[in-house]
Tab-separated table of C-alpha atoms in Angstrom:
chain	number	residue	atom	x	y	z
A	68	MET	CA	-0.109	21.377	0.920
A	69	ILE	CA	-3.214	20.278	-0.995
A	70	LEU	CA	-4.524	16.731	-0.692
A	71	ALA	CA	-6.976	15.587	-3.379
A	72	GLY	CA	-8.781	12.408	-2.251
A	73	PHE	CA	-9.261	11.432	1.383
A	74	GLY	CA	-9.875	7.676	1.088
A	75	ALA	CA	-7.858	4.854	2.685
A	76	PHE	CA	-4.649	6.155	1.078
A	77	GLY	CA	-5.185	9.907	1.340
A	78	SER	CA	-6.493	9.863	4.897
A	79	VAL	CA	-3.271	8.322	6.245
A	80	VAL	CA	-1.145	10.862	4.358
A	81	GLY	CA	-3.410	13.657	5.625
A	82	ARG	CA	-3.412	12.501	9.253
A	83	PHE	CA	0.374	12.123	9.170
A	84	LEU	CA	0.971	15.592	7.755
A	85	VAL	CA	-1.586	17.338	9.970
A	86	ALA	CA	-0.040	15.568	12.972
A	87	ASN	CA	3.284	17.085	11.965
A	88	GLY	CA	1.844	20.579	11.791
A	89	VAL	CA	1.726	20.846	7.992
A	90	GLU	CA	-0.972	23.236	6.784
A	91	THR	CA	-3.240	21.016	4.720
A	92	THR	CA	-6.256	21.682	2.505
A	93	VAL	CA	-8.368	18.661	1.566
A	94	LEU	CA	-10.432	18.157	-1.593
A	95	ASP	CA	-12.834	15.235	-1.593
A	96	THR	CA	-16.030	14.008	-3.241
A	97	ASP	CA	-17.288	12.004	-0.241
A	98	SER	CA	-19.727	14.267	1.607
A	99	ASP	CA	-19.321	12.326	4.887
A	100	HIS	CA	-15.590	13.022	4.801
A	101	VAL	CA	-16.034	16.679	3.891
A	102	GLU	CA	-18.552	17.228	6.697
A	103	LEU	CA	-16.294	15.487	9.227
A	104	MET	CA	-13.185	17.438	8.228
A	105	ARG	CA	-15.013	20.749	8.389
A	106	ARG	CA	-16.418	19.924	11.819
A	107	LEU	CA	-12.851	19.306	12.973
A	108	GLY	CA	-11.663	22.597	11.540
A	109	ILE	CA	-9.634	21.254	8.612
A	110	LYS	CA	-9.925	23.395	5.491
A	111	THR	CA	-11.892	21.162	3.124
A	112	PHE	CA	-13.617	21.626	-0.227
A	113	TYR	CA	-16.214	19.350	-1.738
A	114	GLY	CA	-15.892	18.753	-5.461
A	115	ASP	CA	-13.955	17.632	-8.500
A	116	ALA	CA	-10.276	18.452	-7.969
A	117	SER	CA	-9.638	18.454	-11.717
A	118	ARG	CA	-11.485	21.801	-11.949
A	119	GLU	CA	-9.044	24.672	-12.191
A	120	GLU	CA	-11.246	27.009	-10.082
A	121	LEU	CA	-11.517	24.496	-7.249
A	122	LEU	CA	-7.738	24.040	-7.125
A	123	ARG	CA	-7.350	27.813	-7.159
A	124	SER	CA	-9.838	28.214	-4.277
A	125	ALA	CA	-7.898	25.570	-2.369
A	126	GLY	CA	-4.812	27.749	-2.655
A	127	ALA	CA	-2.973	26.044	-5.527
A	128	GLU	CA	-1.127	29.250	-6.367
A	129	GLU	CA	0.531	29.432	-2.943
A	130	ALA	CA	0.791	25.705	-2.202
A	131	LYS	CA	4.073	23.892	-2.738
A	132	VAL	CA	2.909	20.273	-2.900
A	133	LEU	CA	-0.171	18.546	-4.330
A	134	ILE	CA	-0.890	14.943	-3.373
A	135	VAL	CA	-3.258	13.201	-5.775
A	136	SER	CA	-5.125	10.100	-4.571
A	137	PRO	CA	-8.718	9.915	-5.829
A	138	ALA	CA	-10.416	6.521	-6.131
A	139	THR	CA	-10.037	6.039	-9.901
A	140	LEU	CA	-7.212	6.308	-12.430
A	141	ASP	CA	-9.234	8.626	-14.682
A	142	ALA	CA	-9.866	11.072	-11.834
A	143	THR	CA	-6.175	10.923	-10.891
A	144	LEU	CA	-5.027	11.709	-14.445
A	145	ALA	CA	-7.544	14.558	-14.775
A	146	VAL	CA	-6.323	16.238	-11.560
A	147	ILE	CA	-2.667	15.921	-12.581
A	148	ARG	CA	-3.279	17.397	-16.046
A	149	THR	CA	-5.169	20.413	-14.694
A	150	ALA	CA	-2.575	21.053	-11.998
A	151	ARG	CA	0.372	20.670	-14.391
A	152	LYS	CA	-1.197	23.042	-16.902
A	153	HIS	CA	-2.400	25.840	-14.606
A	154	PHE	CA	-0.064	25.559	-11.597
A	155	PRO	CA	3.244	24.415	-13.071
A	156	HIS	CA	5.187	25.283	-9.898
A	157	LEU	CA	3.398	22.560	-7.886
A	158	ARG	CA	5.307	19.471	-6.867
A	159	ILE	CA	2.867	16.649	-7.709
A	160	LEU	CA	2.978	13.336	-5.816
A	161	ALA	CA	0.380	10.844	-7.075
A	162	ARG	CA	-0.569	7.303	-6.345
A	163	ALA	CA	-1.455	4.556	-8.841
A	164	LYS	CA	-2.919	1.136	-8.168
A	165	THR	CA	-0.820	-0.911	-10.556
A	166	ARG	CA	2.506	-0.840	-12.351
A	167	VAL	CA	0.729	-0.153	-15.653
A	168	ASP	CA	-1.386	2.684	-14.221
A	169	ALA	CA	1.797	4.191	-12.800
A	170	TYR	CA	3.158	4.765	-16.325
A	171	ASP	CA	0.047	6.771	-17.222
A	172	VAL	CA	0.336	8.799	-14.019
A	173	LEU	CA	3.929	9.720	-14.812
A	174	GLU	CA	3.097	10.549	-18.437
A	175	ALA	CA	0.275	12.831	-17.245
A	176	GLY	CA	2.873	14.951	-15.457
A	177	ALA	CA	3.288	13.715	-11.878
A	178	ASP	CA	6.739	14.293	-10.368
A	179	ARG	CA	6.574	11.088	-8.376
A	180	VAL	CA	4.281	8.102	-8.471
A	181	TYR	CA	3.554	5.668	-5.626
A	182	ARG	CA	2.090	2.230	-6.275
A	183	THR	CA	-0.592	1.818	-3.616
A	184	SER	CA	0.451	-1.498	-2.144
A	185	PHE	CA	4.186	-1.563	-2.885
A	186	ASP	CA	5.655	-0.553	0.471
A	187	THR	CA	3.156	-2.586	2.471
A	188	SER	CA	3.937	-5.641	0.323
A	189	LEU	CA	7.626	-5.221	1.098
A	190	ARG	CA	6.965	-4.951	4.839
A	191	THR	CA	4.869	-8.129	4.632
A	192	GLY	CA	7.776	-9.806	2.843
A	193	VAL	CA	10.239	-8.645	5.506
A	194	ASP	CA	8.019	-10.000	8.297
A	195	ALA	CA	7.665	-13.308	6.439
A	196	MET	CA	11.461	-13.559	6.146
A	197	ARG	CA	11.777	-12.941	9.895
A	198	ASP	CA	9.167	-15.654	10.598
A	199	LEU	CA	11.179	-18.019	8.389
A	200	GLY	CA	14.324	-17.432	10.424
A	201	PHE	CA	16.207	-14.713	8.534
A	202	GLY	CA	17.881	-12.045	10.684
A	203	ALA	CA	16.364	-8.584	11.034
A	204	TYR	CA	19.348	-6.869	9.428
A	205	GLN	CA	19.394	-9.203	6.443
A	206	ALA	CA	15.648	-8.850	5.859
A	207	HIS	CA	15.763	-5.042	5.985
A	208	ARG	CA	18.789	-4.855	3.730
A	209	ALA	CA	17.039	-7.136	1.248
A	210	ALA	CA	13.988	-4.837	1.239
A	211	GLN	CA	16.086	-1.686	0.714
A	212	TRP	CA	17.826	-3.365	-2.124
A	213	PHE	CA	14.597	-4.641	-3.693
A	214	ARG	CA	12.997	-1.183	-3.576
A	215	ARG	CA	15.877	0.347	-5.519
A	216	TYR	CA	16.015	-2.566	-7.943
A	217	ASP	CA	12.260	-2.445	-8.603
A	218	GLU	CA	12.252	1.318	-9.166
A	219	ASN	CA	15.038	1.003	-11.740
A	220	ALA	CA	13.411	-1.999	-13.395
A	221	TRP	CA	10.107	-0.175	-13.650
A	222	ARG	CA	11.798	2.807	-15.323
A	223	GLU	CA	13.678	0.613	-17.783
A	224	LEU	CA	10.525	-1.220	-18.756
A	225	ALA	CA	8.875	2.135	-19.502
A	226	GLY	CA	11.218	2.392	-22.474
A	227	ILE	CA	10.258	-1.036	-23.707
A	228	ARG	CA	6.604	-0.323	-23.091
A	229	SER	CA	6.054	2.257	-25.797
A	230	ASP	CA	6.553	-0.279	-28.614
A	231	ASP	CA	3.627	-2.536	-27.763
A	232	ALA	CA	1.460	-0.735	-25.216
A	233	HIS	CA	-1.077	0.540	-27.689
A	234	TYR	CA	-1.705	-2.862	-29.196
A	235	GLU	CA	-2.684	-4.820	-26.145
A	236	SER	CA	-5.077	-4.769	-23.199
A	237	ARG	CA	-3.959	-3.496	-19.798
A	238	ALA	CA	-4.326	-6.966	-18.309
A	239	ARG	CA	-2.096	-8.426	-21.019
A	240	GLU	CA	0.450	-5.642	-20.641
A	241	SER	CA	0.475	-6.259	-16.887
A	242	VAL	CA	1.200	-9.978	-17.325
A	243	ARG	CA	3.910	-9.255	-19.899
A	244	LEU	CA	5.671	-6.786	-17.593
A	245	LEU	CA	5.440	-9.267	-14.732
A	246	GLU	CA	6.998	-11.950	-16.924
A	247	LYS	CA	9.932	-9.696	-17.860
A	248	LEU	CA	10.555	-8.912	-14.198
A	249	LEU	CA	10.306	-12.513	-13.034
A	250	ARG	CA	12.577	-13.771	-15.818
A	251	ALA	CA	15.206	-11.173	-14.966
A	252	GLU	CA	14.954	-12.027	-11.272
A	253	PHE	CA	15.273	-15.732	-11.934
A	254	HIS	CA	18.462	-15.322	-13.915
A	255	THR	CA	19.956	-13.842	-10.832
A	256	VAL	CA	18.690	-16.340	-8.313
A	257	ARG	CA	19.934	-19.184	-10.487
A	258	GLU	CA	23.322	-17.587	-10.996
A	259	SER	CA	23.543	-17.067	-7.224
A	260	ASP	CA	25.695	-14.039	-7.857
A	261	GLU	CA	24.646	-11.149	-5.691
A	262	ALA	CA	26.487	-8.622	-7.827
A	263	ALA	CA	24.406	-9.626	-10.844
A	264	TRP	CA	21.273	-8.575	-8.990
A	265	THR	CA	21.006	-5.361	-10.962
A	266	THR	CA	18.834	-4.290	-13.814
A	267	ASP	CA	21.531	-5.579	-16.193
A	268	SER	CA	19.778	-8.917	-16.277
A	269	LEU	CA	16.536	-7.153	-17.119
A	270	ARG	CA	18.137	-5.237	-19.969
A	271	ARG	CA	19.792	-8.421	-21.238
A	272	ASP	CA	16.544	-10.298	-21.056
A	273	ALA	CA	14.457	-7.619	-22.734
A	274	GLY	CA	17.129	-7.157	-25.414
A	275	GLY	CA	17.280	-10.876	-26.006
A	276	GLU	CA	13.598	-10.986	-26.782
A	277	LYS	CA	13.890	-8.319	-29.406
A	278	GLN	CA	16.705	-9.918	-31.384
B	204	MET	CA	5.912	-20.438	2.268
B	205	ILE	CA	2.502	-20.398	0.613
B	206	LEU	CA	1.214	-17.277	-1.110
B	207	ALA	CA	-2.539	-17.117	-1.812
B	208	GLY	CA	-3.304	-14.377	-4.335
B	209	PHE	CA	-0.799	-13.066	-6.866
B	210	GLY	CA	-2.283	-9.645	-7.721
B	211	ALA	CA	-0.628	-6.228	-7.307
B	212	PHE	CA	0.015	-6.897	-3.606
B	213	GLY	CA	0.886	-10.618	-3.684
B	214	SER	CA	3.129	-10.416	-6.736
B	215	VAL	CA	5.512	-7.970	-5.026
B	216	VAL	CA	5.675	-10.138	-1.901
B	217	GLY	CA	6.233	-13.203	-4.094
B	218	ARG	CA	8.944	-11.603	-6.240
B	219	PHE	CA	10.721	-10.327	-3.138
B	220	LEU	CA	10.704	-13.714	-1.394
B	221	VAL	CA	11.646	-15.716	-4.489
B	222	ALA	CA	14.466	-13.229	-5.112
B	223	ASN	CA	15.725	-14.004	-1.615
B	224	GLY	CA	15.690	-17.724	-2.229
B	225	VAL	CA	12.564	-18.534	-0.189
B	226	GLU	CA	10.786	-21.652	-1.429
B	227	THR	CA	7.374	-20.345	-2.464
B	228	THR	CA	4.166	-22.016	-3.636
B	229	VAL	CA	1.581	-19.757	-5.267
B	230	LEU	CA	-2.203	-20.217	-5.279
B	231	ASP	CA	-4.151	-18.006	-7.651
B	232	THR	CA	-7.435	-17.812	-9.546
B	233	ASP	CA	-6.101	-15.823	-12.505
B	234	SER	CA	-5.274	-18.336	-15.230
B	235	ASP	CA	-2.850	-15.936	-16.963
B	236	HIS	CA	-0.831	-15.700	-13.762
B	237	VAL	CA	-0.925	-19.437	-13.119
B	238	GLU	CA	0.231	-20.203	-16.660
B	239	LEU	CA	3.046	-17.649	-16.440
B	240	MET	CA	4.299	-18.896	-13.073
B	241	ARG	CA	4.314	-22.491	-14.216
B	242	ARG	CA	6.200	-21.593	-17.377
B	243	LEU	CA	8.827	-19.972	-15.161
B	244	GLY	CA	9.071	-23.029	-12.948
B	245	ILE	CA	7.375	-21.627	-9.838
B	246	LYS	CA	5.170	-24.172	-8.073
B	247	THR	CA	1.674	-22.820	-8.688
B	248	PHE	CA	-1.854	-24.136	-8.200
B	249	TYR	CA	-4.974	-22.806	-9.809
B	250	GLY	CA	-8.028	-22.614	-7.579
B	251	ASP	CA	-9.820	-21.486	-4.444
B	252	ALA	CA	-7.295	-21.314	-1.606
B	253	SER	CA	-10.054	-21.652	0.999
B	254	ARG	CA	-10.389	-25.348	0.039
B	255	GLU	CA	-8.611	-27.532	2.565
B	256	GLU	CA	-7.439	-30.034	-0.093
B	257	LEU	CA	-5.876	-27.305	-2.216
B	258	LEU	CA	-3.940	-25.923	0.757
B	259	ARG	CA	-2.842	-29.477	1.615
B	260	SER	CA	-1.660	-30.086	-1.987
B	261	ALA	CA	0.263	-26.817	-1.792
B	262	GLY	CA	2.148	-28.189	1.207
B	263	ALA	CA	0.310	-26.478	4.084
B	264	GLU	CA	1.357	-29.234	6.490
B	265	GLU	CA	5.073	-28.547	5.980
B	266	ALA	CA	4.879	-24.789	5.298
B	267	LYS	CA	5.677	-22.309	8.060
B	268	VAL	CA	4.066	-19.148	6.703
B	269	LEU	CA	0.889	-18.434	4.731
B	270	ILE	CA	0.430	-15.024	3.122
B	271	VAL	CA	-3.193	-14.243	2.266
B	272	SER	CA	-3.905	-11.573	-0.353
B	273	PRO	CA	-6.832	-12.436	-2.640
B	274	ALA	CA	-8.784	-9.631	-4.329
B	275	THR	CA	-11.817	-9.584	-2.006
B	276	LEU	CA	-12.368	-9.485	1.739
B	277	ASP	CA	-14.701	-12.509	1.631
B	278	ALA	CA	-12.086	-14.618	-0.127
B	279	THR	CA	-9.456	-13.467	2.371
B	280	LEU	CA	-11.593	-14.417	5.383
B	281	ALA	CA	-12.466	-17.798	3.871
B	282	VAL	CA	-8.789	-18.697	3.334
B	283	ILE	CA	-7.826	-17.625	6.863
B	284	ARG	CA	-10.634	-19.654	8.481
B	285	THR	CA	-9.761	-22.832	6.574
B	286	ALA	CA	-6.055	-22.453	7.316
B	287	ARG	CA	-6.599	-21.667	11.003
B	288	LYS	CA	-8.885	-24.695	11.418
B	289	HIS	CA	-6.930	-27.352	9.533
B	290	PHE	CA	-3.320	-26.119	9.756
B	291	PRO	CA	-3.128	-24.401	13.147
B	292	HIS	CA	0.691	-24.335	13.121
B	293	LEU	CA	0.759	-21.898	10.168
B	294	ARG	CA	1.827	-18.319	10.761
B	295	ILE	CA	-0.806	-16.319	8.850
B	296	LEU	CA	-0.001	-12.860	7.436
B	297	ALA	CA	-2.974	-11.267	5.658
B	298	ARG	CA	-3.734	-7.998	4.004
B	299	ALA	CA	-6.905	-5.920	4.276
B	300	LYS	CA	-7.934	-2.893	2.254
B	301	THR	CA	-9.330	-0.718	5.027
B	302	ARG	CA	-9.085	-0.211	8.768
B	303	VAL	CA	-12.547	-1.754	9.205
B	304	ASP	CA	-11.752	-4.805	7.051
B	305	ALA	CA	-8.595	-5.279	9.099
B	306	TYR	CA	-10.659	-5.983	12.230
B	307	ASP	CA	-12.493	-8.790	10.427
B	308	VAL	CA	-9.224	-10.242	9.171
B	309	LEU	CA	-7.802	-10.350	12.689
B	310	GLU	CA	-11.003	-11.829	14.121
B	311	ALA	CA	-10.922	-14.548	11.442
B	312	GLY	CA	-7.597	-15.717	12.891
B	313	ALA	CA	-4.746	-13.946	11.091
B	314	ASP	CA	-1.594	-13.457	13.174
B	315	ARG	CA	-0.819	-10.148	11.514
B	316	VAL	CA	-2.796	-7.867	9.261
B	317	TYR	CA	-1.426	-5.329	6.774
B	318	ARG	CA	-3.538	-2.474	5.471
B	319	THR	CA	-2.836	-2.384	1.738
B	320	SER	CA	-1.893	1.252	1.339
B	321	PHE	CA	-0.620	2.143	4.834
B	322	ASP	CA	3.146	1.978	4.328
B	323	THR	CA	3.015	3.575	0.894
B	324	SER	CA	0.899	6.426	2.310
B	325	LEU	CA	3.521	7.024	4.970
B	326	ARG	CA	6.330	7.094	2.403
B	327	THR	CA	4.323	9.609	0.360
B	328	GLY	CA	3.932	11.694	3.532
B	329	VAL	CA	7.656	11.536	4.235
B	330	ASP	CA	8.485	12.668	0.685
B	331	ALA	CA	5.968	15.520	0.983
B	332	MET	CA	7.616	16.640	4.242
B	333	ARG	CA	11.006	16.617	2.513
B	334	ASP	CA	9.581	18.676	-0.377
B	335	LEU	CA	8.215	21.159	2.179
B	336	GLY	CA	11.647	21.636	3.711
B	337	PHE	CA	11.720	19.217	6.676
B	338	GLY	CA	14.990	17.370	7.213
B	339	ALA	CA	15.345	13.712	6.240
B	340	TYR	CA	15.971	12.572	9.800
B	341	GLN	CA	12.980	14.428	11.186
B	342	ALA	CA	10.650	13.095	8.465
B	343	HIS	CA	11.747	9.493	8.995
B	344	ARG	CA	11.483	9.756	12.768
B	345	ALA	CA	7.978	11.188	12.383
B	346	ALA	CA	6.989	8.233	10.196
B	347	GLN	CA	8.397	5.658	12.628
B	348	TRP	CA	6.538	7.312	15.411
B	349	PHE	CA	3.282	7.536	13.432
B	350	ARG	CA	3.410	3.841	12.516
B	351	ARG	CA	3.639	2.824	16.167
B	352	TYR	CA	1.008	5.331	17.221
B	353	ASP	CA	-1.412	4.204	14.508
B	354	GLU	CA	-0.957	0.503	15.317
B	355	ASN	CA	-1.752	1.162	18.993
B	356	ALA	CA	-4.677	3.426	18.157
B	357	TRP	CA	-6.117	0.822	15.828
B	358	ARG	CA	-5.904	-1.842	18.534
B	359	GLU	CA	-7.505	0.410	21.141
B	360	LEU	CA	-10.362	1.260	18.834
B	361	ALA	CA	-10.998	-2.464	18.339
B	362	GLY	CA	-12.205	-2.541	21.951
B	363	ILE	CA	-14.561	0.358	21.372
B	364	ARG	CA	-15.723	-1.151	18.115
B	365	SER	CA	-17.614	-4.137	19.487
B	366	ASP	CA	-20.298	-1.953	21.115
B	367	ASP	CA	-21.637	-0.385	17.956
B	368	ALA	CA	-20.235	-2.287	15.015
B	369	HIS	CA	-23.277	-4.461	14.467
B	370	TYR	CA	-25.660	-1.519	14.318
B	371	GLU	CA	-24.080	0.506	11.555
B	372	SER	CA	-22.863	0.236	7.985
B	373	ARG	CA	-19.184	-0.259	7.213
B	374	ALA	CA	-18.982	3.183	5.613
B	375	ARG	CA	-20.439	4.778	8.743
B	376	GLU	CA	-18.118	2.782	11.002
B	377	SER	CA	-15.188	3.869	8.870
B	378	VAL	CA	-16.081	7.562	9.201
B	379	ARG	CA	-16.656	7.194	12.959
B	380	LEU	CA	-13.236	5.567	13.459
B	381	LEU	CA	-11.618	8.285	11.373
B	382	GLU	CA	-13.282	10.944	13.498
B	383	LYS	CA	-11.995	9.374	16.737
B	384	LEU	CA	-8.466	9.273	15.323
B	385	LEU	CA	-8.522	12.822	13.994
B	386	ARG	CA	-9.974	14.214	17.242
B	387	ALA	CA	-7.273	12.487	19.281
B	388	GLU	CA	-4.581	13.720	16.909
B	389	PHE	CA	-5.894	17.281	17.052
B	390	HIS	CA	-5.800	17.403	20.827
B	391	THR	CA	-2.126	16.777	20.530
B	392	VAL	CA	-1.318	19.213	17.777
B	393	ARG	CA	-3.203	21.959	19.620
B	394	GLU	CA	-1.505	21.179	22.896
B	395	SER	CA	1.846	21.247	21.059
B	396	ASP	CA	3.170	18.795	23.607
B	397	GLU	CA	5.112	16.043	21.918
B	398	ALA	CA	4.901	13.794	24.966
B	399	ALA	CA	1.106	13.845	24.756
B	400	TRP	CA	1.324	12.313	21.309
B	401	THR	CA	0.381	8.886	22.619
B	402	THR	CA	-2.822	6.927	22.544
B	403	ASP	CA	-3.708	8.495	25.901
B	404	SER	CA	-5.504	11.264	24.071
B	405	LEU	CA	-7.418	8.650	22.086
B	406	ARG	CA	-8.478	6.824	25.235
B	407	ARG	CA	-9.464	10.095	26.879
B	408	ASP	CA	-11.432	11.097	23.847
B	409	ALA	CA	-13.221	7.785	23.413
B	410	GLY	CA	-13.950	7.656	27.143
B	411	GLY	CA	-15.313	11.172	27.083
B	412	GLU	CA	-17.847	10.237	24.463
B	413	LYS	CA	-19.198	7.382	26.523
B	414	GLN	CA	-19.845	9.358	29.696
């Protein structure tokens, strides 16, 4: 397993995998991190993980999984493109900060994309529901459901995205996507019909706007 | 429920709670967001959520839960301090970007603190384990265990923190905390004794350094 980027996100993934005995090689551009990891005996390389030679030195030919979590979107996309091109067998898991960035990460060739704060947001929401008096089972079910719903919604909106994405700023695209999601979700809450809580309402809503 | 900050983190919490029928008031400083929310009929106020009057207008006296997720640490701390002082009955859930920031958030008076990327990192780790051939049950158990372990470790390190925290930069403190965690975790992996995988090794390690 190769882990590119050992910041707040990557370091938790790395600690978790090392703790479970997974052989891990770290690539990072923070010299304090590199020095620390080496002192502890973790195989670590300093440098730009989008360089083919560095990935090769890190064992990209034998590795099965590459986790990509540098600090910036540009660095993330560069690593994915190099890895996809030169080491096509690698399973690439990458993180993205926002919903809009996540589209770019997927287009660059990642197999899976993780929005940095998504799961933590959901756990915060579950705890808030508990504090407001909902039962534990209900709150957890709601979160499971919402994760599936959001994943599907995000994929459907990717199709809609291509029409307008090149004509607007990222901030504007982000607000537009959020509006589509909220409108679809409101339909459902207003209809109070749990079965309607699917991406059908999203499709209907998006379709309606295009007519 | 009052939600201060409707960015990438807050918007997922907000969508999830609204979708579950929780009455939510949003405070935000992004005028695009405020305009959108109002258009959709969500009670939203534009402005600095660390102002007592704004929290009062948003219904802080009747609300049960306040979720704090502005873009910066300073803004987060300011909101928590105002809320804690003027609306002591509120249950305050706040997010922090890093392990070090999380200490400040707790000291400012939050009831619970959520590190932005923690849960998503763990899910990424679980998926990587699955891709590497671990079973689903084993990967999920490992994540449950790691979450509890990390929470305890973080709390124990808070005690150690106070000695040195004022004498070093945040970046240095962050690397030092990471080193303590990794050293403790390595003890365990090397000893290959699952029962030792507790914060005992952390305590031992931290104690050892002080002698």
